[in-house]
Coordinates of C-alpha atoms and ligand atoms in Angstrom, one line a residue:
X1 CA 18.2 5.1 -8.5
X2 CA 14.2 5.6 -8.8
X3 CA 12.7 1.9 -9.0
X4 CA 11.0 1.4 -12.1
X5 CA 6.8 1.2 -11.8
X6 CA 6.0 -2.1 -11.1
X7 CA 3.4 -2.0 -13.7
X8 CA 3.9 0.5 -16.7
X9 CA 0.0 0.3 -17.6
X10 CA -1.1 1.5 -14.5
X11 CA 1.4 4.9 -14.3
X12 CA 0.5 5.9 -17.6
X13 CA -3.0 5.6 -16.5
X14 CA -2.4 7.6 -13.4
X15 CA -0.9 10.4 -15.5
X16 CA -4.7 10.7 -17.5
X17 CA -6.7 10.4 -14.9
X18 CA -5.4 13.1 -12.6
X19 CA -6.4 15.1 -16.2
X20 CA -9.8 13.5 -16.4
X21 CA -10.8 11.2 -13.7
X22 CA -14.6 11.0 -13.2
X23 CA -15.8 13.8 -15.7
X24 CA -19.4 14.2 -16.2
X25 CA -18.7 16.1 -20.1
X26 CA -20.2 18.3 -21.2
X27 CA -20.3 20.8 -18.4
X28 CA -22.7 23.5 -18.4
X29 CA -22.5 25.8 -21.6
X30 CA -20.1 23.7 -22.4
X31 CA -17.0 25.0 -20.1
X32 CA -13.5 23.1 -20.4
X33 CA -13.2 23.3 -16.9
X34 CA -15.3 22.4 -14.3
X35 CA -17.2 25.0 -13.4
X36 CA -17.3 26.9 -9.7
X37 CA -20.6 25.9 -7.8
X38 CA -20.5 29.1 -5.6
X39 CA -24.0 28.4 -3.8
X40 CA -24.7 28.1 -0.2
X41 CA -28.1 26.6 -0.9
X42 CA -30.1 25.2 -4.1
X43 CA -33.5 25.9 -5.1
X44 CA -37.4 23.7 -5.5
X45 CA -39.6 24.4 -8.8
X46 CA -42.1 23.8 -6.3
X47 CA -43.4 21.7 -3.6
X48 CA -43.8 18.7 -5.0
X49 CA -40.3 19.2 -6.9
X50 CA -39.2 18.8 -2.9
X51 CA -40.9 16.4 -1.8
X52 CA -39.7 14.0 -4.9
X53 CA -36.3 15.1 -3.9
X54 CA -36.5 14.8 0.1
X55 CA -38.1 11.2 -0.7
X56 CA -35.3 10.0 -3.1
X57 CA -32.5 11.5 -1.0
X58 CA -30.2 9.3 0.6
X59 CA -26.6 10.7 0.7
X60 CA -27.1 14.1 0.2
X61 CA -26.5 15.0 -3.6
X62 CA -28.8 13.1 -5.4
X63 CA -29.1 12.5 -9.1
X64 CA -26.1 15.6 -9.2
X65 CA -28.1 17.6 -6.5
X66 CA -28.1 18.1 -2.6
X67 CA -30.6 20.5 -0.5
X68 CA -28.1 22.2 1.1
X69 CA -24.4 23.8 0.5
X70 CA -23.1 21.3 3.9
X71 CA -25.1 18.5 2.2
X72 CA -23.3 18.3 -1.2
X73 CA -21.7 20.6 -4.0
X74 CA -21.6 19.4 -7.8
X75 CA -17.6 21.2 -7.8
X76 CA -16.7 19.0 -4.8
X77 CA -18.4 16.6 -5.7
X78 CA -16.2 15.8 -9.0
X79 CA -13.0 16.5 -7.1
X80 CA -14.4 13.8 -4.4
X81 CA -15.0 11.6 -7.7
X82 CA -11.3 12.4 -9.0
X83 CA -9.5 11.4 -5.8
X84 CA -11.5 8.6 -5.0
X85 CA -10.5 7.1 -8.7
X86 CA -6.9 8.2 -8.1
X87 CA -6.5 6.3 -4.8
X88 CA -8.0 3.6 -6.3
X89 CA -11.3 3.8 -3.5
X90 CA -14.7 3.8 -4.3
X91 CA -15.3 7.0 -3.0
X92 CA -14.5 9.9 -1.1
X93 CA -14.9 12.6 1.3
X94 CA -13.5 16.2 1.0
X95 CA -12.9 18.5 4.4
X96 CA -11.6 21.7 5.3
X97 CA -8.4 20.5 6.4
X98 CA -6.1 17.3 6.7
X99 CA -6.9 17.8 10.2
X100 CA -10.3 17.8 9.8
X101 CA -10.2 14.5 7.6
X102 CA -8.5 13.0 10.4
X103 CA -10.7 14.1 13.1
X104 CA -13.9 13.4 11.4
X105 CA -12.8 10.2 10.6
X106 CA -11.7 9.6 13.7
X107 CA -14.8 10.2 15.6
X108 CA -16.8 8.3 13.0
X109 CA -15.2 5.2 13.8
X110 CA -15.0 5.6 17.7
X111 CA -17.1 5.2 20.8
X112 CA -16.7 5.6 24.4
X113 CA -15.1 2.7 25.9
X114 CA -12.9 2.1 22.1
X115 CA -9.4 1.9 22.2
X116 CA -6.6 2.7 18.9
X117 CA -3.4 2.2 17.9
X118 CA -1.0 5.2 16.6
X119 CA 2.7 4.9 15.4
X120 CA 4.7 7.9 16.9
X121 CA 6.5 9.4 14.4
X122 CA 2.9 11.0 13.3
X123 CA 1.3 14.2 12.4
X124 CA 1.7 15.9 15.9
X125 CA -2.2 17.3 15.8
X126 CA -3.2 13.7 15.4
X127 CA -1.3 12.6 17.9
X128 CA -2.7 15.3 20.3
X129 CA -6.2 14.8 19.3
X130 CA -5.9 10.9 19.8
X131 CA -4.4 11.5 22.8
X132 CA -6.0 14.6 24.2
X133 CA -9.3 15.1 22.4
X134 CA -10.6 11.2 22.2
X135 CA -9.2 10.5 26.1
X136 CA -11.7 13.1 27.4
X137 CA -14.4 11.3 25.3
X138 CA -13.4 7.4 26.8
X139 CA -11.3 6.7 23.9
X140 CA -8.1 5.3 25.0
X141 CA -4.8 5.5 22.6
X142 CA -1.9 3.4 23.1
X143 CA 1.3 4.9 21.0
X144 CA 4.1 2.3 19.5
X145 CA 7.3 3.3 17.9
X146 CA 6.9 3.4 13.6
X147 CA 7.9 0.9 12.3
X148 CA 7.8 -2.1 15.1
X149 CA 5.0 -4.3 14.1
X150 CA 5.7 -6.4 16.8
X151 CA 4.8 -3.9 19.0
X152 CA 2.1 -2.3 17.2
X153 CA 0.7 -6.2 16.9
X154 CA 0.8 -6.4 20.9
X155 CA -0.4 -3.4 21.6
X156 CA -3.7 -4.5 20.3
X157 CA -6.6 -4.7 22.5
X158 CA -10.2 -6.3 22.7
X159 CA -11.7 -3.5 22.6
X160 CA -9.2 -1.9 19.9
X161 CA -11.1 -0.7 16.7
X162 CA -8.5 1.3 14.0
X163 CA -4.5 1.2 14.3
X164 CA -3.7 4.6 12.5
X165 CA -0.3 5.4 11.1
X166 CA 1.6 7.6 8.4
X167 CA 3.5 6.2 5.7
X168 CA 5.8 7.5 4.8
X169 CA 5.8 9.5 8.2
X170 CA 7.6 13.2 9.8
X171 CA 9.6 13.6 9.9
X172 CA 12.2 10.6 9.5
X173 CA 9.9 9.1 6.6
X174 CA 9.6 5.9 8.3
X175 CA 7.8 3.4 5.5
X176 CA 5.1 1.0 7.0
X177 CA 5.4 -2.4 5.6
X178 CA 1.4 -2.3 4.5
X179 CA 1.2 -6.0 3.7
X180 CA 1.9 -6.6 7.0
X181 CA 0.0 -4.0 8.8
X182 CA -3.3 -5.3 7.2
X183 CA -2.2 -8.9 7.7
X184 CA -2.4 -8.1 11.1
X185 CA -5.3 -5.6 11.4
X186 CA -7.2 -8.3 10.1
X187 CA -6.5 -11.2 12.2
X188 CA -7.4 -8.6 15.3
X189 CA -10.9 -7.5 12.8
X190 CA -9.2 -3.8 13.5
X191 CA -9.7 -1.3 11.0
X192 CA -6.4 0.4 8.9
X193 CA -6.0 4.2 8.3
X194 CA -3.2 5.5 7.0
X195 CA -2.4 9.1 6.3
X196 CA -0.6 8.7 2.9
X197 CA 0.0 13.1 2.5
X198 CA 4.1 12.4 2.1
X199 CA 3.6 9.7 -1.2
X200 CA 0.0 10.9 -2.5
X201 CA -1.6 8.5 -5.1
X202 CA 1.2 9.0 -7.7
X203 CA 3.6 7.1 -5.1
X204 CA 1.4 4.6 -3.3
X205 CA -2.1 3.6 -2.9
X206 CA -2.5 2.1 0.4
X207 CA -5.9 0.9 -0.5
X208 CA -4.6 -1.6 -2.9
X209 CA -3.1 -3.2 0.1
X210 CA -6.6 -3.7 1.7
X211 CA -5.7 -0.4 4.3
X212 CA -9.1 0.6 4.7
X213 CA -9.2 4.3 5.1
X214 CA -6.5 7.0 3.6
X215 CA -6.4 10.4 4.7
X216 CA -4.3 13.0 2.8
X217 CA -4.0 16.7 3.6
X218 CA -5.0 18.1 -0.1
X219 CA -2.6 21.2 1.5
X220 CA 0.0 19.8 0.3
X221 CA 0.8 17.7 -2.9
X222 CA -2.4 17.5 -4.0
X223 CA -3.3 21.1 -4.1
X224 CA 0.4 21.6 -4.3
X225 CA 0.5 25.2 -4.8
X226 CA 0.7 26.2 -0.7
X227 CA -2.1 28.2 -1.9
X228 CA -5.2 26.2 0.1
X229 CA -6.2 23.9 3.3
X230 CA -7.8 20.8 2.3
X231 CA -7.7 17.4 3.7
X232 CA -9.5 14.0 1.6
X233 CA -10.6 10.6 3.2
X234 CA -11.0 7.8 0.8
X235 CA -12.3 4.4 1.0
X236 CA -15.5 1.9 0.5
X237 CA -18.8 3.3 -0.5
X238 CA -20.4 1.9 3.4
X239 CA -17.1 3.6 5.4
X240 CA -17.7 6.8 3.7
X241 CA -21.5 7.2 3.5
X242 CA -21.2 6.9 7.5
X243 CA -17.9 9.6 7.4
X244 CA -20.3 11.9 4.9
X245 CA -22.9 12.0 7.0
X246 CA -21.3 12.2 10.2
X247 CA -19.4 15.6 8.3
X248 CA -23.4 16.6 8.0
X249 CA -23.2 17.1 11.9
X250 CA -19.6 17.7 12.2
X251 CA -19.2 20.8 9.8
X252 CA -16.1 20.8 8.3
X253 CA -16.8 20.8 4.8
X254 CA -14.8 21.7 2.0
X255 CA -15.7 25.1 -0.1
X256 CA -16.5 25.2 -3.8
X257 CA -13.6 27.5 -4.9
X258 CA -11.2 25.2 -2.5
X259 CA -12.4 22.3 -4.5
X260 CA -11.5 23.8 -7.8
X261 CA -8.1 24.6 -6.8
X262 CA -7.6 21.0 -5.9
X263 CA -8.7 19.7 -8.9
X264 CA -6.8 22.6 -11.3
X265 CA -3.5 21.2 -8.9
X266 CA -4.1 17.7 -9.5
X267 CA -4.5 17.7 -13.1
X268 CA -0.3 18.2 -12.5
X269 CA -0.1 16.1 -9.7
X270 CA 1.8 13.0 -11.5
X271 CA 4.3 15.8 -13.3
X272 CA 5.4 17.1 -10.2
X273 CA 5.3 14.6 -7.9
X274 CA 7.5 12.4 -10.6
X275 CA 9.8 16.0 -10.4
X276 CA 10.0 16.1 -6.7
X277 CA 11.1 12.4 -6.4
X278 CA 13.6 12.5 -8.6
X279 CA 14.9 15.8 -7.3
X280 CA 14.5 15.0 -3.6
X281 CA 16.5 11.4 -4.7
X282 CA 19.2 13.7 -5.9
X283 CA 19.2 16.0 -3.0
X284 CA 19.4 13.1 -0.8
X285 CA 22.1 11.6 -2.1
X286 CA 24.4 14.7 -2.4
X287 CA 23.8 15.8 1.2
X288 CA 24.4 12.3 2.6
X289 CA 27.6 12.7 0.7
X290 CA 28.4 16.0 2.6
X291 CA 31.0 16.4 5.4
X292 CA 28.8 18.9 6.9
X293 CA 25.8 16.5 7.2
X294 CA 25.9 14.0 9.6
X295 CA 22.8 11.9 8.9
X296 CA 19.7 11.5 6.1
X297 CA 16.2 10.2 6.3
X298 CA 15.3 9.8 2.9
X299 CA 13.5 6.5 2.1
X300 CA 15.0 6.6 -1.4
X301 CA 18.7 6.2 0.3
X302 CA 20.3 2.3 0.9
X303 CA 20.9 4.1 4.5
X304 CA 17.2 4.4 5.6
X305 CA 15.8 1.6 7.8
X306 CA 12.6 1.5 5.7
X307 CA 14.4 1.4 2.3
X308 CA 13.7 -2.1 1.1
X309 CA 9.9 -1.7 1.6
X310 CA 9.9 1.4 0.4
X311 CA 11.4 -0.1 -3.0
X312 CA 8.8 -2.8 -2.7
X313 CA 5.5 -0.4 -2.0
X314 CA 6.3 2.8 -3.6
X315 CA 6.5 4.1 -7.0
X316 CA 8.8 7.2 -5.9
X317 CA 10.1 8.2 -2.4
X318 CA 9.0 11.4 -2.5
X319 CA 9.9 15.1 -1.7
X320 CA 10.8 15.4 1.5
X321 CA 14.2 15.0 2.5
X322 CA 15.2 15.0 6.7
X323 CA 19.1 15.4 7.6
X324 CA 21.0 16.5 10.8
X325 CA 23.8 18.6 10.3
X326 CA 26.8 18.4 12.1
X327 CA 26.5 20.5 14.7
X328 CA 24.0 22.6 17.6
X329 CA 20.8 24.1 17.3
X330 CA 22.6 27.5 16.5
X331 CA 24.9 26.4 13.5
X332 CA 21.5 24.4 12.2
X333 CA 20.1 27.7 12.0
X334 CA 22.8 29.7 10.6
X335 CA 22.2 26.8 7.4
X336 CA 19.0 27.7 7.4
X337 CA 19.2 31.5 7.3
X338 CA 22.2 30.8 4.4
X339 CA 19.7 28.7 2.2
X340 CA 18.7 31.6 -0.4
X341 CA 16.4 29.3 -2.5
X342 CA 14.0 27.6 -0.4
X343 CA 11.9 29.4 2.0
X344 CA 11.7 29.5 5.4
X345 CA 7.4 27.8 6.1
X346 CA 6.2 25.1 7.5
X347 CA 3.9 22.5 5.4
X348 CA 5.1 20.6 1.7
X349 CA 3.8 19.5 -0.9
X350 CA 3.9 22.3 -3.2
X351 CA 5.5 23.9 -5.9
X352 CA 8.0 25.9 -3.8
X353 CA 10.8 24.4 -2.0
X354 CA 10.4 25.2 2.1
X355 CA 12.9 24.8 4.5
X356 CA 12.6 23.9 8.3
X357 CA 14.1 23.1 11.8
X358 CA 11.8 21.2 13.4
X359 CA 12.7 22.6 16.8
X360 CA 11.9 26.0 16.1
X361 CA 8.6 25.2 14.1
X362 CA 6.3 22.3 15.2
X363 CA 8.3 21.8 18.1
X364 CA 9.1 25.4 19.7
X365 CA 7.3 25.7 22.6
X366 CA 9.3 22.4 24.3
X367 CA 12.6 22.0 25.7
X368 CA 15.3 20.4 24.0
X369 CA 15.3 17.2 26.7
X370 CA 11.2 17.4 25.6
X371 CA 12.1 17.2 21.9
X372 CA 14.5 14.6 22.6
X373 CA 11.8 12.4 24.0
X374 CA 9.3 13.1 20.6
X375 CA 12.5 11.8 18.7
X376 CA 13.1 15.6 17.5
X377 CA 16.8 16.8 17.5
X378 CA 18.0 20.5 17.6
X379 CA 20.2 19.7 14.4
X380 CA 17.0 18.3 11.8
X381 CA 16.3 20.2 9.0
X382 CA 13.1 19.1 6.8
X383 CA 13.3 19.9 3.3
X384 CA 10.5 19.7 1.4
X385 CA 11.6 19.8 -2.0
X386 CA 9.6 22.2 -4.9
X387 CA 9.8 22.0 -8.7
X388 CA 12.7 24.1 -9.0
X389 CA 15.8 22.9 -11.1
X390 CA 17.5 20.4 -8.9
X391 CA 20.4 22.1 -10.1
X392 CA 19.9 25.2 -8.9
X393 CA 18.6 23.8 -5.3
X394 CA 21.9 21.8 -4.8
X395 CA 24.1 24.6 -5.5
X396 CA 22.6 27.0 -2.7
X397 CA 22.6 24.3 -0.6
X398 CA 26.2 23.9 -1.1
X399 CA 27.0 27.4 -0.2
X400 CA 24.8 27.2 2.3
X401 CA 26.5 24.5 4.1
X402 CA 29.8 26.2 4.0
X403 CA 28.5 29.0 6.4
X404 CA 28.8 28.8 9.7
Ligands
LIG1 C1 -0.2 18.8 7.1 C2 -0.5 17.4 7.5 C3 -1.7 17.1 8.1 C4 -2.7 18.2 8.5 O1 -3.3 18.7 7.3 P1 -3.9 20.2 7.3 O2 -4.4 20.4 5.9 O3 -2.8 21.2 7.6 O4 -4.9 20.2 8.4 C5 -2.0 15.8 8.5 N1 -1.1 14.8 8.2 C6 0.1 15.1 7.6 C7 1.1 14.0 7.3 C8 0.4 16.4 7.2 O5 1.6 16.6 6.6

């Protein structure tokens, strides 16, 4: 069963403040919602109106103004407010993408000559860029398997700077014990990030831990509708003035209309997110019970490695459920073509269930002895479980599982 939240209080609180989180009531003419800033640019009564501004300025919007659209919106500006409040940081950042949270993060933190730490079972973009990108620029990365501390602790360098990691991660929802990470991040003086996308702040809040930085790729739960790209890095007011204006240079900023959409999602985020758990839970449990299905990564079950943390650190294991069927990378897909209910996409996170095999989606373009070595099997289905009833979801995938 779903652990109870450790603290009543604080998930009631959660449910208001993805409502109202950092409003600034009322808004102009007195809107319920928060109105679309669709500007590129903003205006001067005159010259000394600028000067009084460009003196003052410091972080781009100012007293509820910025000089430029790449310098500040008030619309993103609220959402940043929201989130930050929600993942219990003192502020925030909004991008473009999750990608682009990551990256701009990333090269905030790092110079030539700066080594990091990544866990494996990670984001594969990340991974590439870490590996990839920041090796052509002097960074080093040293990769260690999710979930081994001890190897994540001796991997650790002089010259290491930020040990970055998912929790829980993808696609086996490996759960990072975050006591533990930060116990040792700070006896090394090594910065924390963690991309927290698969639990959002309704599940965890990696900050409370004393993590330092948490990405999230809005894409998914928090916009939650598959209906936008967004990514969100949150954390002290000094680590994100230097992220802000390092996304100044950078570029990737995130567009008014974007921003609404976020925040119209997360006004539902604690309803669905509390549906998905409970539905993915349910999921979980009847596929592990299945003849058909060989194994489930679902931190929820007694069967996953990272269950007792999970219990411990999360408020719900959220919606994504892994499982290997029994049998080749044929039969997988004959399940997945059966599956009438949940569509065939990558991504998660929203509203509609989505169905994959890893191997033919994030992974196509290697072999299967290449897959093998990143830990992906022909057989692995990722589920990423919608808001649909979990009634009806179980029942196709019950039919489903007696094709083929
Ligand atoms: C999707 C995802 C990203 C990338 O986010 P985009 O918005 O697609 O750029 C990063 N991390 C995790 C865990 C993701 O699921």
């Amino acid at each position: 069963m779903l652990k109870q939240p450790a603290e009543l209080g604080r998930a009631t609180r959660i449910s208001t403040d993805v409502v109202h989180a950092g409003e600034k009531r009322p808004f102009p003419h007195h809107a319920l919602t928060l109105p679309i800033f669709q500007t590129a640019t903003y205006t001067f009564e005159n010259t000394a109106d600028l000067r009084e501004f460009m003196e003052g300025r410091m972080w781009g919007l100012v007293e509820g103004r910025a000089e430029y659209g790449r310098y500040g919106n008030p619309t993103v500006f609220a959402v940043e407010v929201r989130i930050a409040e929600l993942a219990a940081g003192q502020a925030a950042v909004l991008m473009s993408s999750g990608m682009a949270a990551v990256t701009s993060t990333l090269l905030s933190l790092l110079y030539a000559g700066d080594h990091l730490v990544i866990t494996d079972d990670s984001y594969r973009r990340t991974r590439q860029f870490c590996l990839t990108f920041l090796k052509r620029w002097g960074i080093e990365t040293t990769m260690v398997p999710a979930g081994d501390l001890e190897r994540l602790e001796a991997a650790i360098q002089p010259n290491t700077k930020v040990i970055v990691s998912e929790s829980p991660t993808n696609p086996y929802l490996r759960v990072l014990d975050m006591e533990q990470l930060v116990e040792i991040a700070k006896r090394h003086k090594v910065k924390t990030l963690i991309d927290s996308t698969f639990a959002t702040p309704i599940n965890q809040r990696p900050l409370e831990y004393g993590v330092d930085l948490v990405v999230d790729s809005a894409t998914k739960y928090l916009g939650g509708h598959n209906d936008l790209l967004a990514g969100v890095v949150v954390g002290s007011e000094s680590l994100m003035a230097m992220i802000r204006q390092n996304q100044w240079v950078l570029g990737a900023v995130c567009d008014p209309h974007t921003a609404y959409l976020i925040q119209r999602g997360l006004k539902t985020l604690a309803l669905r997110v509390r549906q998905q758990n409970q539905s993915a839970l349910k999921l979980a449990e009847f596929l592990e019970d299945h003849d058909r299905v060989s194994r489930v990564w679902y931190p929820g079950l007694r069967s996953h490695p990272d269950h007792d943390v999970a219990s411990r650190q999360m408020r719900g294991y959220g919606g994504v459920v892994s499982f290997e069927l029994d049998g080749d990378l044929d039969a997988t897909s004959r399940f997945i073509d059966a599956v009438r209910l949940p569509l065939i996409a990558s991504s998660l996170g929203g509203v509609e269930t989505l169905i994959e095999q890893p191997a033919l989606m994030s992974y196509f373009e290697l072999s299967t002895e290449e897959r093998l070595e990143v830990g992906i099997k022909d057989n692995l289905v990722r589920l990423s479980v919608g808001i649909e009833s979990t009634e009806d979801l179980m029942a196709d995938l019950r039919q489903a599982l007696q094709v083929g």
